[in-house]
CSV table of C-alpha atoms and ligand atoms in Angstrom, one decimal:
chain,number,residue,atom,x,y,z
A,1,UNK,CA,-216.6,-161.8,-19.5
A,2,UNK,CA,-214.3,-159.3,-17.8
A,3,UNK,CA,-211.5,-159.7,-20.3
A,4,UNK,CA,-209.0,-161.0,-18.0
A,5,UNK,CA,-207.1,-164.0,-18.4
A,6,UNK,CA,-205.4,-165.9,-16.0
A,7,UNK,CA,-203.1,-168.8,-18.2
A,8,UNK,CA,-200.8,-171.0,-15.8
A,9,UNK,CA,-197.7,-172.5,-17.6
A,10,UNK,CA,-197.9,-170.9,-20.8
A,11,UNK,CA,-194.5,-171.0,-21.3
A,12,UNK,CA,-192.3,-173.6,-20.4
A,13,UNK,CA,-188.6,-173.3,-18.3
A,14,UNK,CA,-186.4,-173.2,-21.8
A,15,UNK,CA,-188.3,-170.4,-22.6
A,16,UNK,CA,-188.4,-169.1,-19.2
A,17,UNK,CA,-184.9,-168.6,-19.0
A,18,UNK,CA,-184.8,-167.3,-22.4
A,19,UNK,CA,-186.4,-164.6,-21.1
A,20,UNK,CA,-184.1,-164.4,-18.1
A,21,UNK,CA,-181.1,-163.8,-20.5
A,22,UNK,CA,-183.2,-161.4,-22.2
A,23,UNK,CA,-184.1,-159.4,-19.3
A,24,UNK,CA,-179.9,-159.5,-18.6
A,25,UNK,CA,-179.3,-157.8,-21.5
A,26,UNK,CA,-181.7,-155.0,-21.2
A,27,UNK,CA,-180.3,-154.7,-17.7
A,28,UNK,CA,-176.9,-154.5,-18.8
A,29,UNK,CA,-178.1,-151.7,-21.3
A,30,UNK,CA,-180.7,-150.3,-19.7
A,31,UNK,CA,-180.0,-150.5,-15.7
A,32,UNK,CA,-182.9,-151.6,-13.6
A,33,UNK,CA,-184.1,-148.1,-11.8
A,34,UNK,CA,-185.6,-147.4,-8.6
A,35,UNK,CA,-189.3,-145.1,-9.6
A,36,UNK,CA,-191.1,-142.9,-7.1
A,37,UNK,CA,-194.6,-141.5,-6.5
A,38,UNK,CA,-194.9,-138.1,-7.3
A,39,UNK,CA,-194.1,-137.1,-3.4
A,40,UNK,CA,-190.9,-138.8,-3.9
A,41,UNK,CA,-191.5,-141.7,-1.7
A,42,UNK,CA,-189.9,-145.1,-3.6
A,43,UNK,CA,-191.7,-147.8,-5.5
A,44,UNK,CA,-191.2,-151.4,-3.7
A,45,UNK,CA,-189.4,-152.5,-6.8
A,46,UNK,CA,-187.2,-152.0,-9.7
A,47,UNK,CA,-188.0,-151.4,-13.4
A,48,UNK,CA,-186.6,-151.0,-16.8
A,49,UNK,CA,-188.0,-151.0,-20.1
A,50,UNK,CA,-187.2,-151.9,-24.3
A,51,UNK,CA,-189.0,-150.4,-26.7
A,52,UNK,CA,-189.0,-147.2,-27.8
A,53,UNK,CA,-191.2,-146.0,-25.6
A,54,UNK,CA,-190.3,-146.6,-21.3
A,55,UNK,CA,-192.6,-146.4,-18.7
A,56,UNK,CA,-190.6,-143.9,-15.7
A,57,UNK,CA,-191.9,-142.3,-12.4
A,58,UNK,CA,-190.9,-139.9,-10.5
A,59,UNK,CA,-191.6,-135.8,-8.9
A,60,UNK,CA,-192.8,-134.9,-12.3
A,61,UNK,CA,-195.1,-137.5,-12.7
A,62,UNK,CA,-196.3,-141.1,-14.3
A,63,UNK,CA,-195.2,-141.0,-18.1
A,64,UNK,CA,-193.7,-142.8,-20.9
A,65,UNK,CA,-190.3,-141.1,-22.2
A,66,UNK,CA,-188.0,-142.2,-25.0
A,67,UNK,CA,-184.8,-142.3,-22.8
A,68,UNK,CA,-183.6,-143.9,-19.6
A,69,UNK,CA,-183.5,-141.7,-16.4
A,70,UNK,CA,-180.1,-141.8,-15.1
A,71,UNK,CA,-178.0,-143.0,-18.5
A,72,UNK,CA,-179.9,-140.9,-21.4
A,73,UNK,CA,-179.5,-143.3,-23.9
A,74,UNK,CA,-182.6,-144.9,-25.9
A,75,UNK,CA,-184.1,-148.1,-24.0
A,76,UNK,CA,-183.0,-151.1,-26.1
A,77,UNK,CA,-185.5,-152.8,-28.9
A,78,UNK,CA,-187.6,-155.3,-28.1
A,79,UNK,CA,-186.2,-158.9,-28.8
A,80,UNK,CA,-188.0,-160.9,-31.6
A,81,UNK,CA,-188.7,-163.6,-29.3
A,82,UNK,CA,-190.4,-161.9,-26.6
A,83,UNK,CA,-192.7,-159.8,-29.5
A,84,UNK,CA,-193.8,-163.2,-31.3
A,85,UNK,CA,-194.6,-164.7,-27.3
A,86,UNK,CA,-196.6,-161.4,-26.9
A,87,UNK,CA,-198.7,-162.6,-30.3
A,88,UNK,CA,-198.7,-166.5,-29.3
A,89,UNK,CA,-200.7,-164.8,-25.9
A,90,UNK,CA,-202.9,-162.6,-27.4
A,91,UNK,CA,-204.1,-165.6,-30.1
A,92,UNK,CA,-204.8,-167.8,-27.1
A,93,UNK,CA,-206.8,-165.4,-25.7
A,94,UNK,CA,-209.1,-164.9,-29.0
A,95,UNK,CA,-207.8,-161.3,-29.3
A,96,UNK,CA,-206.2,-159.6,-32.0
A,97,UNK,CA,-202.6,-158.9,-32.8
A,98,UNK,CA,-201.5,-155.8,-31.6
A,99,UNK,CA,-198.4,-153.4,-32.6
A,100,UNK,CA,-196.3,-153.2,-29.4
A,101,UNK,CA,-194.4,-150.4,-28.6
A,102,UNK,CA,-193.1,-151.1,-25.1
A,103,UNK,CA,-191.7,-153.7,-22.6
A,104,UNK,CA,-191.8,-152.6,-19.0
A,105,UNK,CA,-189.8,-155.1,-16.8
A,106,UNK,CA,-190.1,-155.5,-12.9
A,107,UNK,CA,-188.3,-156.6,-10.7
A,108,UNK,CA,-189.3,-158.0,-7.7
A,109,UNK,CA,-186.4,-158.4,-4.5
A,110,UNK,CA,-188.3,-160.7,-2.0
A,111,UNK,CA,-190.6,-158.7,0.3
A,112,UNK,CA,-190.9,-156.0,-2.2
A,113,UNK,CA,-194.6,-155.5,-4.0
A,114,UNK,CA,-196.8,-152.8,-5.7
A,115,UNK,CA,-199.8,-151.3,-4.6
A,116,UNK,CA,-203.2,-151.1,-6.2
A,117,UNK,CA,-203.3,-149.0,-9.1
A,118,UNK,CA,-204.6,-148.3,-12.4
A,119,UNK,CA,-202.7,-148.3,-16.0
A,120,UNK,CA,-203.8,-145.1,-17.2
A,121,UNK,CA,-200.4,-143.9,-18.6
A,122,UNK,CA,-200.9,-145.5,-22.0
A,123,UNK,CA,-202.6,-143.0,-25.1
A,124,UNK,CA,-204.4,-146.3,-25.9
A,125,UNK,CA,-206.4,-147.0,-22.7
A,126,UNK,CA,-208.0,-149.9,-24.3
A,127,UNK,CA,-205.3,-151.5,-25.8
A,128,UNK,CA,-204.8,-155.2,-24.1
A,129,UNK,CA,-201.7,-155.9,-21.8
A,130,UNK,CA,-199.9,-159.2,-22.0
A,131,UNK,CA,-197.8,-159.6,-19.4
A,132,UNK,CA,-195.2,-162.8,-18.0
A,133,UNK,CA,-193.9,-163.6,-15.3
A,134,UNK,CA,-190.8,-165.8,-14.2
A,135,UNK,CA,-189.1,-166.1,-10.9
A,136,UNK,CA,-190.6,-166.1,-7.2
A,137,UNK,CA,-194.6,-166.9,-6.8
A,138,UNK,CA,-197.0,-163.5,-6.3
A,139,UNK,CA,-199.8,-162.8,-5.0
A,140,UNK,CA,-201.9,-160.7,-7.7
A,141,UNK,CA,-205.2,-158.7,-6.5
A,142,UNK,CA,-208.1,-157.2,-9.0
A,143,UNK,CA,-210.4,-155.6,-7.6
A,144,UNK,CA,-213.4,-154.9,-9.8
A,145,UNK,CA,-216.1,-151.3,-9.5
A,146,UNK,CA,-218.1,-152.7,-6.6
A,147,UNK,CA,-214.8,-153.6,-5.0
A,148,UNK,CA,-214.8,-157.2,-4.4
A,149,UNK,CA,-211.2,-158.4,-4.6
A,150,UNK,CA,-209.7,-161.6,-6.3
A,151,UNK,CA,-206.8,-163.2,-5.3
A,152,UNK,CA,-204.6,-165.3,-7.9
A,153,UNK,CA,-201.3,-166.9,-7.7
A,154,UNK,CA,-199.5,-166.2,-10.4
A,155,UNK,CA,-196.2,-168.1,-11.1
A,156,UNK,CA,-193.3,-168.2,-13.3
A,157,UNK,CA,-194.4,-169.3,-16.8
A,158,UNK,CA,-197.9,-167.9,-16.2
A,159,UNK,CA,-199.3,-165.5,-18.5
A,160,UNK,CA,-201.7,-162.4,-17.6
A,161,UNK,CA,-203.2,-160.6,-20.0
A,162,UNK,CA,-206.5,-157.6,-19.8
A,163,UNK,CA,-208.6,-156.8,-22.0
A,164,UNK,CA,-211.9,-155.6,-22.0
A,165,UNK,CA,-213.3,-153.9,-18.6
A,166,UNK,CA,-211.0,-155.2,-16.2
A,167,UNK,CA,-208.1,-153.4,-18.3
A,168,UNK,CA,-209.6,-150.3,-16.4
A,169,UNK,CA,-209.5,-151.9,-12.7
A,170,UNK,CA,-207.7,-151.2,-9.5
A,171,UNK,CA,-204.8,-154.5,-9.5
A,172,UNK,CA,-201.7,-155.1,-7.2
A,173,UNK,CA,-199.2,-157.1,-6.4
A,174,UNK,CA,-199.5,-158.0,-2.8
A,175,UNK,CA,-196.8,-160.3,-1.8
A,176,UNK,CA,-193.9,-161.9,-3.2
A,177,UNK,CA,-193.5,-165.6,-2.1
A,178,UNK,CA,-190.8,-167.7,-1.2
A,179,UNK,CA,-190.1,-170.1,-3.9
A,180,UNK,CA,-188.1,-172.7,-4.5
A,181,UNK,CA,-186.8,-174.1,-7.1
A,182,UNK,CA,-186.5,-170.1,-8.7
A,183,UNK,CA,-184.9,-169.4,-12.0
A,184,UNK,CA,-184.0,-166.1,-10.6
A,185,UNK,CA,-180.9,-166.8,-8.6
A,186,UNK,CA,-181.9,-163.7,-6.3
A,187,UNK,CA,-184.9,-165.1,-5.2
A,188,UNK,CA,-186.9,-162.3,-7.0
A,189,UNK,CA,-189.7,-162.2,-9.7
A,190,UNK,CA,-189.2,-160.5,-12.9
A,191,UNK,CA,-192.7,-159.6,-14.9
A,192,UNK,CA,-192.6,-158.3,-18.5
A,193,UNK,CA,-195.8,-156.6,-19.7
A,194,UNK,CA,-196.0,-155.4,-23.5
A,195,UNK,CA,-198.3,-152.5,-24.1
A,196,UNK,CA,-198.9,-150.8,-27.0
A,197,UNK,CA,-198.8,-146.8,-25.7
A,198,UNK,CA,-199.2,-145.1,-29.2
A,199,UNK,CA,-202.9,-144.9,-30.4
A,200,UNK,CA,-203.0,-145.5,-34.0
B,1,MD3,C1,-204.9,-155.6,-14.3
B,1,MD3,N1,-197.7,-155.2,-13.0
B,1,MD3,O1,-196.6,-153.0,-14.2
B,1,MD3,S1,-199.0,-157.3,-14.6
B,1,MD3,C2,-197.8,-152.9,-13.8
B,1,MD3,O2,-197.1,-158.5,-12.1
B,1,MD3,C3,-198.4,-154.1,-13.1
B,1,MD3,O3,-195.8,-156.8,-12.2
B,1,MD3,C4,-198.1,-156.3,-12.3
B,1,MD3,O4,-199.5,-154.0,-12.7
B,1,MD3,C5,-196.9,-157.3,-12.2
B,1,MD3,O5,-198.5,-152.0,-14.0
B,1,MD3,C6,-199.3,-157.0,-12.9
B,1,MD3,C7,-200.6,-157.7,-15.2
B,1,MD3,C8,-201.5,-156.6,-15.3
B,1,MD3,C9,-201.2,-155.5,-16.1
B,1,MD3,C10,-202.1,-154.4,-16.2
B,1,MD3,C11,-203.3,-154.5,-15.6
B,1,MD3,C12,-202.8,-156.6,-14.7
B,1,MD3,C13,-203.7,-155.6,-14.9
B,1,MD3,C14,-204.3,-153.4,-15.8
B,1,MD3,C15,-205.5,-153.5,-15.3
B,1,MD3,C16,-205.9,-154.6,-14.5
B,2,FE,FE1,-200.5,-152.3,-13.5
């Protein structure tokens, strides 16, 4: 197998809006921010992090740093909760427990997306991501070496994580959906993805 898992409804709505409230409070410490490529064009959506290590973009490149870009203060820890869904996840997958260092969030306004990329930022390049999703329906591409796409529909409660040989593969985000009903009020889609950046 490719190492990439697809789980739909891992978590349920409490815990879906648990995680809501927890993405309010990193917002309200850590303000969602608006990245760019390094010619200074903007992302299609918004991002924060928690942990003590942030995932930021802009003219001087694709990095992690210790402090948020406009306020200078450390990005908030990690909440207990969302570290002990992170180990539920990778236990369903088979795959060990990992120490995680950061928590990117995105946001998601409807019509926004993200181009196909690669995660190469992270030290530990082979480390799996976990990542969860709650809010508006999207439309997730991977593209594997020979280039054939796939197309999954990944919803709020679903749970992504790579491992393996797709961790190194093109993926993107290609459209946000119209959902209804949507836990996030704004009509948006808020993904959390837990890395661990630091090799050991
Ligand atoms: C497939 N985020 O933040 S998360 C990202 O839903 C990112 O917001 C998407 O890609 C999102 O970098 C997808 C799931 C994911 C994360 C890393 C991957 C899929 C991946 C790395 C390689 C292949
Ligand atoms: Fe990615």
């Amino acid at each position: 197998m490719n190492g990439f898992f697809h789980v739909p409804a891992f978590f349920q709505p409490p815990e879906q809006e648990a995680l809501l409230e927890i993405a309010r409070t990193v917002c309200a410490a850590a303000p969602l921010r608006r990245p760019t490529l390094t010619n200074g064009t903007p992302l299609k959506l918004t991002l924060t992090n928690c942990g003590p290590w942030g995932w930021w973009a802009d003219k001087d490149g694709y990095r992690y740093v210790e402090r948020h870009p406009t306020s200078g203060k450390a990005w908030p820890g990690i909440p207990g909760a969302l570290l002990r869904l992170a180990d539920r996840a990778l236990e369903s997958c088979g795959l060990e427990v990992m120490r995680v260092d950061n928590c990117l969030i995105n946001h998601y306004a409807e019509g926004e997306s993200l181009g196909m990329h690669i995660d190469r930022t992270e030290q530990d390049k082979r480390a799996p991501i976990v990542s969860l999703s709650i809010g508006a329906d999207a439309e997730f591409i991977l593209q594997d070496p020979d280039g054939a796409k796939t197309s999954y529909i990944i919803r709020s409660g679903d749970l992504v994580v790579q491992s393996g040989r797709s961790r190194g593969w093109l993926h993107g985000i290609k459209r946000i959906m119209p959902t209804m009903p949507n836990i996030c009020k704004d009509g948006g889609r808020i993904n959390f993805t837990l890395r661990k950046v630091l090799a050991d």
